[in-house]
CSV table of C-alpha atoms and ligand atoms in Angstrom, one decimal:
chain,number,residue,atom,x,y,z
A,231,MET,CA,77.9,10.9,37.5
A,232,ILE,CA,78.6,7.2,37.2
A,233,ASP,CA,75.8,5.1,38.7
A,234,THR,CA,77.1,2.3,40.9
A,235,PRO,CA,75.6,-0.8,39.5
A,236,ARG,CA,73.5,-2.9,41.9
A,237,THR,CA,74.9,-6.3,42.4
A,238,SER,CA,71.7,-8.1,43.2
A,239,HIS,CA,68.2,-8.2,41.7
A,240,GLU,CA,66.0,-7.8,44.7
A,241,PRO,CA,63.2,-5.2,44.2
A,242,ARG,CA,64.1,-1.7,45.3
A,243,THR,CA,61.5,-1.5,48.1
A,244,PRO,CA,62.5,1.2,50.5
A,245,GLY,CA,63.5,-0.2,53.9
A,246,ARG,CA,62.1,1.1,57.2
A,247,ARG,CA,64.4,4.0,57.2
A,248,GLY,CA,63.8,4.7,53.5
A,249,ARG,CA,60.0,4.7,54.1
A,250,SER,CA,60.0,7.1,57.0
A,251,ALA,CA,62.4,9.4,55.2
A,252,LEU,CA,60.1,9.3,52.2
A,253,ARG,CA,57.1,10.1,54.4
A,254,ASN,CA,58.9,13.0,56.0
A,255,ALA,CA,60.0,14.3,52.6
A,256,LEU,CA,56.4,14.0,51.4
A,257,VAL,CA,55.1,16.1,54.3
A,258,VAL,CA,57.7,18.8,53.9
A,259,GLY,CA,57.5,18.9,50.2
A,260,ALA,CA,53.7,18.9,50.2
A,261,THR,CA,53.7,21.9,52.4
A,262,LEU,CA,56.2,23.7,50.2
A,263,ALA,CA,54.3,22.9,47.1
A,264,LEU,CA,51.0,23.9,48.6
A,265,ALA,CA,52.4,27.4,49.0
A,266,ALA,CA,53.8,27.3,45.4
A,267,ALA,CA,51.0,25.6,43.6
A,268,GLY,CA,47.7,25.4,45.3
A,269,THR,CA,45.9,22.0,45.5
A,270,VAL,CA,47.9,19.1,46.7
A,271,THR,CA,46.9,15.5,46.2
A,272,ALA,CA,47.6,13.1,49.0
A,273,LEU,CA,50.0,10.4,48.0
A,274,THR,CA,49.0,6.7,48.1
A,275,GLY,CA,50.9,3.5,47.5
A,276,THR,CA,49.6,1.1,44.9
A,277,ALA,CA,52.1,-1.1,43.0
A,278,SER,CA,52.4,-1.3,39.2
A,279,ALA,CA,55.1,-2.7,36.9
A,280,ALA,CA,57.1,-0.3,34.9
A,281,SER,CA,55.8,0.2,31.4
A,282,THR,CA,58.8,1.4,29.4
A,283,LEU,CA,62.1,-0.2,28.6
A,284,ALA,CA,64.1,2.2,30.7
A,285,GLY,CA,61.6,2.1,33.6
A,286,ALA,CA,61.6,-1.7,33.7
A,287,ALA,CA,65.4,-1.9,33.3
A,288,ALA,CA,65.8,0.6,36.1
A,289,GLU,CA,63.8,-1.6,38.3
A,290,GLN,CA,66.6,-4.2,37.6
A,291,GLY,CA,69.4,-1.7,38.3
A,292,ARG,CA,70.2,-1.4,34.5
A,293,TYR,CA,70.0,1.3,31.9
A,294,PHE,CA,68.3,0.7,28.6
A,295,GLY,CA,69.7,2.8,25.8
A,296,THR,CA,69.6,3.3,22.0
A,297,ALA,CA,71.8,4.6,19.3
A,298,ILE,CA,70.4,7.7,17.7
A,299,ALA,CA,71.0,9.4,14.4
A,300,ALA,CA,71.3,13.2,14.7
A,301,GLY,CA,69.5,13.6,11.3
A,302,ARG,CA,66.3,12.1,12.7
A,303,MET,CA,66.0,14.4,15.7
A,304,GLY,CA,63.5,16.6,14.0
A,305,GLU,CA,61.0,13.8,13.7
A,306,SER,CA,58.5,14.0,16.5
A,307,ASP,CA,57.5,10.3,16.6
A,308,TYR,CA,61.2,9.3,16.7
A,309,MET,CA,61.8,11.7,19.5
A,310,SER,CA,58.8,10.8,21.5
A,311,VAL,CA,59.6,7.1,21.4
A,312,LEU,CA,63.2,7.9,22.3
A,313,ASN,CA,62.3,10.1,25.2
A,314,ARG,CA,59.6,7.7,26.5
A,315,GLU,CA,61.4,4.4,26.3
A,316,PHE,CA,65.2,5.0,26.7
A,317,ASP,CA,67.5,6.4,29.4
A,318,SER,CA,70.8,6.2,27.7
A,319,ILE,CA,71.9,7.5,24.2
A,320,THR,CA,74.8,6.5,22.0
A,321,ALA,CA,75.5,8.7,18.9
A,322,GLU,CA,75.2,6.2,16.0
A,323,ASN,CA,77.8,8.2,14.0
A,324,ALA,CA,78.2,11.7,15.4
A,325,MET,CA,81.0,10.9,17.9
A,326,LYS,CA,83.2,9.0,15.4
A,327,TRP,CA,86.5,10.4,14.3
A,328,ASP,CA,85.4,11.5,10.8
A,329,ALA,CA,82.5,13.5,12.3
A,330,LEU,CA,84.6,15.1,15.1
A,331,GLN,CA,88.0,15.7,13.5
A,332,PRO,CA,87.5,15.7,9.7
A,333,SER,CA,90.7,17.5,9.1
A,334,ARG,CA,93.8,17.7,11.3
A,335,ASN,CA,93.3,19.7,14.5
A,336,SER,CA,89.9,21.0,13.2
A,337,PHE,CA,87.3,19.7,15.6
A,338,ASN,CA,83.6,20.0,14.9
A,339,PHE,CA,81.4,19.2,17.9
A,340,SER,CA,78.1,20.8,16.8
A,341,THR,CA,76.2,17.6,15.9
A,342,ALA,CA,77.5,15.6,18.7
A,343,ASP,CA,76.8,18.4,21.1
A,344,ARG,CA,73.1,18.4,20.0
A,345,ILE,CA,72.9,14.7,21.0
A,346,ALA,CA,74.7,15.3,24.3
A,347,ASN,CA,72.5,18.3,25.1
A,348,HIS,CA,69.4,16.3,24.4
A,349,ALA,CA,70.5,13.5,26.7
A,350,ARG,CA,71.2,16.0,29.4
A,351,SER,CA,67.9,17.8,29.0
A,352,GLN,CA,66.1,14.5,29.4
A,353,GLY,CA,68.1,13.2,32.3
A,354,MET,CA,69.5,10.4,30.1
A,355,LYS,CA,72.9,8.9,30.2
A,356,LEU,CA,75.3,9.2,27.3
A,357,ARG,CA,77.6,6.4,25.9
A,358,GLY,CA,80.6,7.6,24.0
A,359,HIS,CA,81.2,5.8,20.7
A,360,THR,CA,84.1,5.7,19.7
A,361,LEU,CA,87.6,7.1,20.1
A,362,VAL,CA,90.0,4.8,18.2
A,363,TRP,CA,88.6,2.8,15.4
A,364,HIS,CA,90.0,1.8,12.0
A,365,SER,CA,86.7,2.6,10.3
A,366,GLN,CA,85.1,6.0,9.7
A,367,LEU,CA,88.6,7.3,10.0
A,368,PRO,CA,89.5,10.3,7.7
A,369,SER,CA,92.2,9.6,5.1
A,370,TRP,CA,94.5,12.2,6.6
A,371,VAL,CA,95.0,10.0,9.6
A,372,THR,CA,96.0,7.0,7.6
A,373,SER,CA,98.9,8.8,5.9
A,374,LEU,CA,100.6,9.9,9.2
A,375,SER,CA,104.0,8.8,10.3
A,376,THR,CA,104.4,6.7,13.4
A,377,ASN,CA,105.2,9.6,15.7
A,378,ASP,CA,102.5,11.8,14.2
A,379,LEU,CA,99.9,9.1,14.5
A,380,ARG,CA,100.8,8.5,18.2
A,381,SER,CA,100.4,12.2,19.1
A,382,THR,CA,97.3,12.5,16.9
A,383,MET,CA,95.6,9.5,18.5
A,384,ASN,CA,96.3,10.9,22.0
A,385,ASN,CA,95.2,14.4,21.0
A,386,HIS,CA,92.0,13.1,19.6
A,387,ILE,CA,91.2,11.2,22.8
A,388,ASN,CA,92.1,14.2,24.9
A,389,ARG,CA,90.0,16.7,22.9
A,390,VAL,CA,86.9,14.5,22.5
A,391,MET,CA,86.9,13.2,26.1
A,392,GLY,CA,87.5,16.8,27.3
A,393,GLN,CA,84.5,18.0,25.4
A,394,TYR,CA,82.2,15.5,27.1
A,395,LYS,CA,83.9,15.2,30.4
A,396,GLY,CA,81.3,14.6,33.2
A,397,GLN,CA,78.6,13.7,30.6
A,398,VAL,CA,79.7,10.3,29.2
A,399,HIS,CA,79.2,7.4,31.5
A,400,SER,CA,81.2,4.9,29.4
A,401,TRP,CA,83.5,5.4,26.4
A,402,ASP,CA,84.3,2.9,23.7
A,403,VAL,CA,88.0,3.8,23.8
A,404,VAL,CA,89.0,1.2,21.2
A,405,ASN,CA,86.6,-0.4,18.8
A,406,GLU,CA,87.0,-3.6,16.8
A,407,ALA,CA,90.8,-4.1,17.1
A,408,PHE,CA,90.7,-7.9,16.5
A,409,GLU,CA,90.3,-9.9,13.3
A,410,ASP,CA,87.3,-12.2,12.7
A,411,GLY,CA,87.9,-15.8,12.1
A,412,SER,CA,90.1,-18.3,13.8
A,413,SER,CA,93.4,-16.4,14.0
A,414,GLY,CA,92.7,-14.5,17.2
A,415,ALA,CA,95.0,-11.9,15.7
A,416,ARG,CA,95.0,-8.1,16.0
A,417,ARG,CA,93.3,-6.3,13.1
A,418,ASN,CA,95.8,-5.0,10.7
A,419,SER,CA,94.6,-1.3,11.1
A,420,VAL,CA,96.8,1.7,10.6
A,421,PHE,CA,97.1,2.0,14.4
A,422,GLN,CA,98.3,-1.6,14.6
A,423,GLN,CA,100.7,-1.2,11.7
A,424,ARG,CA,102.3,2.0,12.9
A,425,LEU,CA,102.1,1.7,16.7
A,426,GLY,CA,102.0,-2.1,17.2
A,427,ASN,CA,100.0,-4.0,19.9
A,428,GLY,CA,100.7,-1.3,22.4
A,429,PHE,CA,98.3,1.2,20.8
A,430,ILE,CA,95.4,-0.2,22.7
A,431,GLU,CA,97.0,0.1,26.1
A,432,GLU,CA,98.3,3.6,25.2
A,433,ALA,CA,94.8,4.7,24.2
A,434,PHE,CA,93.3,3.4,27.5
A,435,ARG,CA,96.0,5.2,29.6
A,436,THR,CA,95.4,8.5,27.8
A,437,ALA,CA,91.7,8.1,28.2
A,438,ARG,CA,91.9,7.5,32.0
A,439,ALA,CA,93.9,10.7,32.4
A,440,ALA,CA,91.5,12.6,30.1
A,441,ASP,CA,88.3,11.8,32.1
A,442,PRO,CA,89.0,9.8,35.3
A,443,ASP,CA,85.3,9.4,36.0
A,444,ALA,CA,84.3,7.8,32.7
A,445,LYS,CA,84.2,4.0,32.4
A,446,LEU,CA,86.6,2.9,29.7
A,447,CYS,CA,85.4,0.1,27.5
A,448,TYR,CA,86.9,-2.1,24.8
A,449,ASN,CA,84.1,-2.7,22.3
A,450,ASP,CA,83.8,-5.4,19.6
A,451,TYR,CA,81.5,-7.8,17.6
A,452,ASN,CA,81.5,-11.6,17.2
A,453,THR,CA,82.8,-11.9,20.7
A,454,ASP,CA,79.5,-13.5,22.0
A,455,ASN,CA,80.4,-17.1,21.6
A,456,TRP,CA,82.7,-18.2,24.3
A,457,ASN,CA,84.4,-20.8,22.1
A,458,HIS,CA,85.3,-18.4,19.3
A,459,ALA,CA,89.0,-17.4,18.8
A,460,LYS,CA,88.1,-13.7,18.7
A,461,THR,CA,86.3,-13.9,22.0
A,462,GLN,CA,89.3,-15.7,23.6
A,463,ALA,CA,91.7,-13.1,22.1
A,464,VAL,CA,89.8,-10.2,23.6
A,465,TYR,CA,89.4,-12.0,26.9
A,466,ASN,CA,93.2,-12.6,27.0
A,467,MET,CA,93.9,-9.0,26.4
A,468,VAL,CA,91.5,-7.8,29.1
A,469,ARG,CA,93.0,-10.4,31.5
A,470,ASP,CA,96.4,-9.1,30.7
A,471,PHE,CA,95.3,-5.4,31.2
A,472,LYS,CA,93.8,-6.2,34.5
A,473,SER,CA,96.9,-8.1,35.7
A,474,ARG,CA,99.2,-5.2,34.7
A,475,GLY,CA,97.0,-2.4,35.9
A,476,VAL,CA,96.2,-1.0,32.5
A,477,PRO,CA,93.0,1.0,33.1
A,478,ILE,CA,90.0,-0.8,31.6
A,479,ASP,CA,86.6,-0.8,33.3
A,480,CYS,CA,84.2,-2.5,30.8
A,481,VAL,CA,83.8,-4.6,27.7
A,482,GLY,CA,81.2,-3.8,25.2
A,483,PHE,CA,79.5,-6.6,23.3
A,484,GLN,CA,78.0,-5.2,20.2
A,485,ALA,CA,75.6,-8.1,19.7
A,486,HIS,CA,74.6,-7.8,16.1
A,487,PHE,CA,72.9,-11.1,15.5
A,488,ASN,CA,71.4,-12.8,12.5
A,489,SER,CA,70.7,-16.3,11.3
A,490,GLY,CA,74.3,-16.9,10.4
A,491,ASN,CA,75.4,-15.5,13.7
A,492,PRO,CA,72.7,-16.3,16.2
A,493,VAL,CA,72.7,-15.6,19.9
A,494,PRO,CA,74.9,-18.4,21.2
A,495,SER,CA,73.7,-20.8,23.9
A,496,ASN,CA,76.8,-19.9,25.9
A,497,TYR,CA,76.2,-16.1,25.8
A,498,HIS,CA,75.7,-15.9,29.6
A,499,THR,CA,78.9,-17.8,30.1
A,500,THR,CA,80.8,-15.3,28.0
A,501,LEU,CA,79.4,-12.3,29.8
A,502,GLN,CA,80.1,-13.9,33.2
A,503,ASN,CA,83.6,-14.9,32.4
A,504,PHE,CA,84.5,-11.4,31.3
A,505,ALA,CA,82.8,-9.9,34.4
A,506,ASP,CA,84.8,-12.3,36.5
A,507,LEU,CA,88.0,-10.5,35.3
A,508,GLY,CA,86.8,-7.5,37.2
A,509,VAL,CA,85.2,-5.4,34.5
A,510,ASP,CA,81.7,-4.4,33.8
A,511,VAL,CA,80.0,-5.8,30.7
A,512,GLN,CA,77.6,-3.9,28.5
A,513,ILE,CA,75.5,-4.9,25.5
A,514,THR,CA,76.3,-2.0,23.3
A,515,GLU,CA,74.7,-2.3,19.8
A,516,LEU,CA,72.0,-4.9,20.1
A,517,ASP,CA,70.0,-5.8,17.0
A,518,ILE,CA,68.7,-9.2,15.9
A,519,ALA,CA,67.6,-9.9,12.3
A,520,GLY,CA,64.1,-11.5,12.1
A,521,SER,CA,60.6,-11.1,13.2
A,522,GLY,CA,57.8,-12.4,15.3
A,523,SER,CA,58.2,-14.8,18.2
A,524,SER,CA,61.6,-16.1,17.1
A,525,GLN,CA,63.1,-12.6,17.2
A,526,ALA,CA,61.2,-12.0,20.5
A,527,GLU,CA,62.7,-15.1,22.1
A,528,GLN,CA,66.2,-14.1,21.1
A,529,PHE,CA,65.8,-10.5,22.5
A,530,LYS,CA,64.4,-12.0,25.6
A,531,GLY,CA,67.4,-14.4,25.9
A,532,VAL,CA,69.9,-11.6,25.5
A,533,THR,CA,68.1,-9.5,28.1
A,534,GLN,CA,68.0,-12.5,30.5
A,535,ALA,CA,71.7,-13.1,30.0
A,536,CYS,CA,72.5,-9.6,31.0
A,537,LEU,CA,70.2,-9.7,34.0
A,538,ALA,CA,71.9,-12.9,35.1
A,539,VAL,CA,75.3,-11.2,35.3
A,540,SER,CA,75.5,-8.7,38.1
A,541,ARG,CA,78.2,-6.7,36.3
A,542,CYS,CA,76.1,-6.4,33.1
A,543,THR,CA,75.2,-2.8,33.7
A,544,GLY,CA,73.0,-2.0,30.7
A,545,ILE,CA,71.7,-2.7,27.2
A,546,THR,CA,71.8,-0.5,24.2
A,547,VAL,CA,69.9,-1.3,21.0
A,548,TRP,CA,71.4,0.0,17.7
A,549,GLY,CA,68.5,2.2,16.8
A,550,VAL,CA,64.9,3.2,17.6
A,551,THR,CA,63.0,1.9,14.6
A,552,ASP,CA,63.5,-0.7,11.9
A,553,LYS,CA,63.1,1.9,9.2
A,554,TYR,CA,66.3,3.7,10.1
A,555,SER,CA,68.4,0.7,11.1
A,556,TRP,CA,71.8,0.3,9.4
A,557,ARG,CA,70.4,-3.0,8.1
A,558,SER,CA,66.8,-2.0,7.8
A,559,SER,CA,65.8,-5.0,5.6
A,560,ASP,CA,66.6,-7.3,8.5
A,561,THR,CA,64.0,-5.5,10.7
A,562,PRO,CA,66.3,-6.0,13.7
A,563,LEU,CA,64.9,-3.6,16.3
A,564,LEU,CA,62.1,-3.3,18.8
A,565,PHE,CA,59.9,-0.8,17.0
A,566,ASP,CA,58.6,-1.2,13.5
A,567,GLY,CA,58.7,1.5,10.8
A,568,ASN,CA,55.5,3.0,12.3
A,569,TYR,CA,56.9,3.0,15.8
A,570,ASN,CA,54.6,0.2,16.9
A,571,LYS,CA,56.0,-2.1,19.5
A,572,LYS,CA,57.1,-5.4,18.0
A,573,PRO,CA,56.9,-8.8,19.7
A,574,ALA,CA,60.6,-8.3,20.3
A,575,TYR,CA,59.7,-5.4,22.5
A,576,GLN,CA,57.4,-7.6,24.5
A,577,GLY,CA,60.2,-10.2,24.7
A,578,VAL,CA,62.5,-7.7,26.3
A,579,MET,CA,59.8,-6.5,28.7
A,580,GLU,CA,59.0,-10.0,29.8
A,581,ALA,CA,62.6,-10.5,30.7
A,582,LEU,CA,62.8,-7.2,32.5
A,583,GLY,CA,59.6,-7.9,34.4
A,584,GLY,CA,57.9,-4.8,33.1
A,585,SER,CA,54.3,-4.5,31.9
A,586,ASP,CA,53.9,-3.9,28.2
A,587,GLY,CA,52.6,-0.5,28.9
A,588,GLY,CA,49.9,-0.4,26.2
A,589,GLY,CA,49.6,2.7,24.1
A,590,THR,CA,52.4,4.4,22.2
A,591,THR,CA,52.4,7.8,20.6
A,592,GLY,CA,51.7,6.0,17.4
A,593,GLY,CA,52.9,6.7,13.9
A,594,THR,CA,51.0,8.0,11.0
A,595,ASP,CA,48.7,5.0,10.7
A,596,GLY,CA,46.9,2.9,13.2
A,597,GLY,CA,48.7,0.5,15.4
A,598,THR,CA,48.4,-3.1,14.5
A,599,ASP,CA,50.2,-5.0,17.2
A,600,GLY,CA,47.8,-5.4,20.1
A,601,GLY,CA,49.5,-3.3,22.7
A,602,THR,CA,49.8,-0.2,20.7
A,603,THR,CA,47.5,2.6,19.6
A,604,GLY,CA,48.2,4.6,16.6
A,605,GLY,CA,46.7,7.7,14.9
A,606,GLY,CA,43.6,7.5,12.8
A,607,ASP,CA,40.5,7.4,14.9
A,608,THR,CA,41.9,5.3,17.7
A,609,ALA,CA,42.0,6.9,21.2
A,610,SER,CA,45.6,8.0,21.8
A,611,CYS,CA,47.6,10.6,23.7
A,612,THR,CA,51.0,12.0,23.9
A,613,VAL,CA,52.9,13.5,26.9
A,614,THR,CA,55.5,16.2,27.1
A,615,TYR,CA,57.5,17.4,30.1
A,616,GLU,CA,58.9,20.8,31.2
A,617,GLN,CA,60.4,22.1,34.4
A,618,THR,CA,58.5,25.1,35.6
A,619,GLU,CA,60.3,26.2,38.8
A,620,ARG,CA,63.5,25.4,40.6
A,621,TRP,CA,64.6,26.1,44.2
A,622,GLY,CA,67.8,25.2,46.1
A,623,ASP,CA,66.5,21.7,47.0
A,624,ARG,CA,63.7,20.9,44.6
A,625,PHE,CA,62.0,21.6,41.3
A,626,ASN,CA,58.5,21.6,39.9
A,627,GLY,CA,57.6,19.7,36.7
A,628,ARG,CA,54.6,20.0,34.5
A,629,VAL,CA,53.4,17.2,32.2
A,630,THR,CA,51.0,18.1,29.4
A,631,VAL,CA,48.8,15.3,28.2
A,632,ARG,CA,47.4,15.8,24.6
A,633,ALA,CA,44.7,13.7,22.9
A,634,GLY,CA,45.5,12.4,19.5
A,635,SER,CA,43.3,12.7,16.5
A,636,ALA,CA,40.3,11.2,18.3
A,637,PRO,CA,38.5,12.4,21.5
A,638,ILE,CA,39.4,10.5,24.6
A,639,THR,CA,37.5,9.9,27.9
A,640,ASN,CA,40.4,8.7,30.1
A,641,TRP,CA,44.2,8.6,30.1
A,642,SER,CA,47.2,7.6,32.2
A,643,THR,CA,50.9,8.0,32.1
A,644,THR,CA,53.9,7.5,34.3
A,645,VAL,CA,56.6,9.7,35.6
A,646,THR,CA,59.8,8.1,36.8
A,647,VAL,CA,62.3,9.8,39.0
A,648,SER,CA,65.8,8.5,39.8
A,649,SER,CA,66.9,7.8,43.3
A,650,PRO,CA,67.6,9.6,45.6
A,651,GLN,CA,65.0,12.0,44.0
A,652,LYS,CA,61.5,11.8,45.6
A,653,ILE,CA,58.2,13.2,44.3
A,654,SER,CA,56.9,15.1,47.3
A,655,ALA,CA,53.7,16.6,46.0
A,656,THR,CA,51.4,16.5,43.0
A,657,TRP,CA,48.5,18.5,41.7
A,658,ASN,CA,45.8,18.3,39.0
A,659,GLY,CA,45.9,14.5,38.9
A,660,THR,CA,45.5,11.3,40.8
A,661,PRO,CA,48.8,9.5,41.4
A,662,SER,CA,49.6,5.9,42.4
A,663,TRP,CA,53.0,4.5,43.1
A,664,ASP,CA,55.1,1.4,42.4
A,665,SER,CA,56.8,-0.3,45.3
A,666,SER,CA,60.1,1.6,44.9
A,667,GLY,CA,58.3,5.0,45.2
A,668,ASN,CA,60.1,6.1,42.0
A,669,VAL,CA,57.5,5.4,39.4
A,670,MET,CA,54.3,7.5,39.7
A,671,THR,CA,51.3,6.6,37.5
A,672,MET,CA,49.1,9.6,37.0
A,673,ARG,CA,45.5,9.5,36.1
A,674,PRO,CA,42.9,12.4,35.8
A,675,SER,CA,41.4,13.9,38.8
A,676,GLY,CA,37.7,13.3,38.0
A,677,ASN,CA,36.8,13.9,34.4
A,678,GLY,CA,39.5,12.6,31.9
A,679,THR,CA,37.7,13.8,28.8
A,680,LEU,CA,39.7,15.6,26.2
A,681,ALA,CA,38.6,16.7,22.7
A,682,ALA,CA,40.8,15.6,19.8
A,683,GLY,CA,44.0,17.5,19.9
A,684,SER,CA,43.3,19.3,23.1
A,685,SER,CA,45.4,19.0,26.3
A,686,THR,CA,45.5,19.2,30.0
A,687,SER,CA,48.4,19.2,32.4
A,688,PHE,CA,49.4,18.0,35.9
A,689,GLY,CA,52.2,19.0,38.1
A,690,PHE,CA,54.5,17.7,40.8
A,691,THR,CA,57.4,18.6,43.0
A,692,VAL,CA,60.6,16.6,43.0
A,693,MET,CA,62.9,16.8,46.0
A,694,ALA,CA,66.3,16.6,44.2
A,695,ASN,CA,68.4,15.3,47.0
A,696,GLY,CA,71.4,16.3,44.9
A,697,ASN,CA,70.1,14.8,41.6
A,698,TRP,CA,68.7,17.4,39.1
A,699,ASN,CA,68.0,15.0,36.3
A,700,ALA,CA,64.7,15.5,34.5
A,701,PRO,CA,62.1,12.8,35.3
A,702,ARG,CA,61.4,10.3,32.5
A,703,LEU,CA,57.9,10.0,31.1
A,704,GLY,CA,56.3,6.6,30.3
A,705,SER,CA,53.8,6.0,27.6
A,706,CYS,CA,50.5,7.8,27.5
A,707,THR,CA,47.6,5.3,27.5
A,708,ALA,CA,44.1,6.6,26.4
A,709,SER,CA,40.7,5.2,26.0
B,286,LIG,O1,75.1,2.2,12.3
B,286,LIG,C1,76.2,2.8,11.7
B,286,LIG,C2,76.0,3.2,10.3
B,286,LIG,O2,75.1,4.2,10.2
B,286,LIG,C3,77.3,3.6,9.7
B,286,LIG,O3,77.1,3.8,8.3
B,286,LIG,C4,78.3,2.5,9.9
B,286,LIG,C5,79.7,2.9,9.3
B,286,LIG,O4,80.7,2.0,9.6
B,286,LIG,O5,78.5,2.3,11.3
B,286,LIG,C6,77.4,1.8,11.9
B,286,LIG,O6,77.6,1.5,13.2
B,286,LIG,C7,78.6,0.5,13.5
B,286,LIG,C8,79.2,0.9,14.8
B,286,LIG,O7,79.7,2.2,14.8
B,286,LIG,C9,80.3,-0.1,15.2
B,286,LIG,N1,79.8,-1.5,15.2
B,286,LIG,C10,79.1,-1.9,14.0
B,286,LIG,C11,78.0,-0.9,13.7
B,286,LIG,C12,77.2,-1.4,12.5
B,286,LIG,O8,77.9,-1.4,11.3
C-alpha cells in the first residue's frame, strides 16, 4: 500500500510498451463494457493540465493532503472540497492519544475510524498523527511510574497501529520531542523524564514491529531553517538512528509559518540534507499566515522546495478552510471561509504545473476570486461518484453532475485514476485525456443543458490491474 516515490520529475507519458498495453486494455475493456452498459464512446488523446491539488501533485509523483476535523464531516461544502482537491488525509485531532485512549486500556476508535473509512472509500491515503506526544496526553499517563509508562507507551503504539494496519502510509511515531530555542535539548516531557533519551528509539522499534509496511516518521516544527539549533538536533538524531539501524523512514516538517517565523531561504537545503541521510521528507502541517500575493509566493516556494527534493513525497496542509483553522485569524490556508480558492491556491498550482481548474462547488455566496464560481445565480455544478458494478478485474463508476442554483448550458469535470488503473470505456459523455492517460476530462455528449438543481450522469469502466481505489473527481466547471 505504500507508493514508491518517483525519483525524477519527467512527465508520466506512457512509453511504447505502456501505450500499446493501454490500447489493448481499451479494446478489451470497451468490448466488456459494451456488453454491460450499451453505448461506448471512442477514446481520444488530448492533453490538459491537472486541475486539482491532488491531480497536479500526482503528476509530479507526490500526494497532496489535508488535516480534517471529524466534526466538520457533515458539512457538504467541506466534504466536496476535501474529496475534490486532496488525496491524503491526516486526522487533525482524532488519532491523538487523548482521543484514542482516554483512560487506561480503554480504546475508542469510532471517530478515527470514520476518518479512516472516508479515506478508504475515496481512494485517499491516510497519514497517522500521532503516537507519542507530550501534548493532548491524558493525565493518567503523566502519573505512571517508569515501568508502567514504558509498557503503556508500547501498548498504545501496538493497539493504534494494529487498528490501522495496512491503511496508514506514514505514521508520526514521535512528535515534537525537542525544545525550541538555541539549546538543541530534548523536550522535558514525561516520556523524557521517565524513560530518558531512549524513549524515541524504543517507540520507533515498537512501531516497526507493529506495522512493518507503514513509513515511520519523526515530526516537528521550527525545524525548517537549516541553521537553527533545533533543526541540527533533529538532524543529528536521525543521522544517529540511520547509522545504528534504528528504524526511521521519514521526517515530517510541520511548516507552520508566520511573519515571525517565515519560510527560510535555506528551506530546500534543509529538506535535501535530511533526505541525504536516507529518509523521506514530508511537509506535514503546512499553513502560512497572511493573504494575497505574499502568502501565495510563500506557498509556491514551499511547494517548489518539496518538488526540488526527490525524496519529498508529499505535502499536507493543516486544514481545508481558513474558517476552521487552529489559527483562523491568520487566514493561513488555501481556501477562504466560503471555500473560494485563494491566491495561495494558485501559488501552489503554479508550482505543481497544474491549471487552476476554474469552478468550485462554491459556498453559500458567490465566488469573488476570479477562478471560482459560487452559489447565487452564477452557473455552477457539483459532482459525486459511486461505484455501480464490480467484476474480478474491473469496476464501473458513475459520476452524477448536478447544476447549482442557476441553469447551465455546459459543464466539464475530471476523473483521475491511479496507475496501474486504466479507464477502458466511457458512456454518456465525451472524454479527453491528459498525456499520462490517467486524467480524463469529461464533457457532455451533445447538449449540456441542465435546469437549476437537476442532474445528469456519465459512466466509465476502470481496469483495476490490482488497484481497487476509487477514482478522484476534479472540480466541476459550468457555464
Ligand atoms: O490543529 C490542532 C488543534 O485543533 C488542537 O487544538 C491542537 C492541540 O494541541 O493541535 C493542533 O494540531 C497541532 C498538531 O497536532 C501538532 N503540531 C501543531 C499543530 C497546531 O497546533
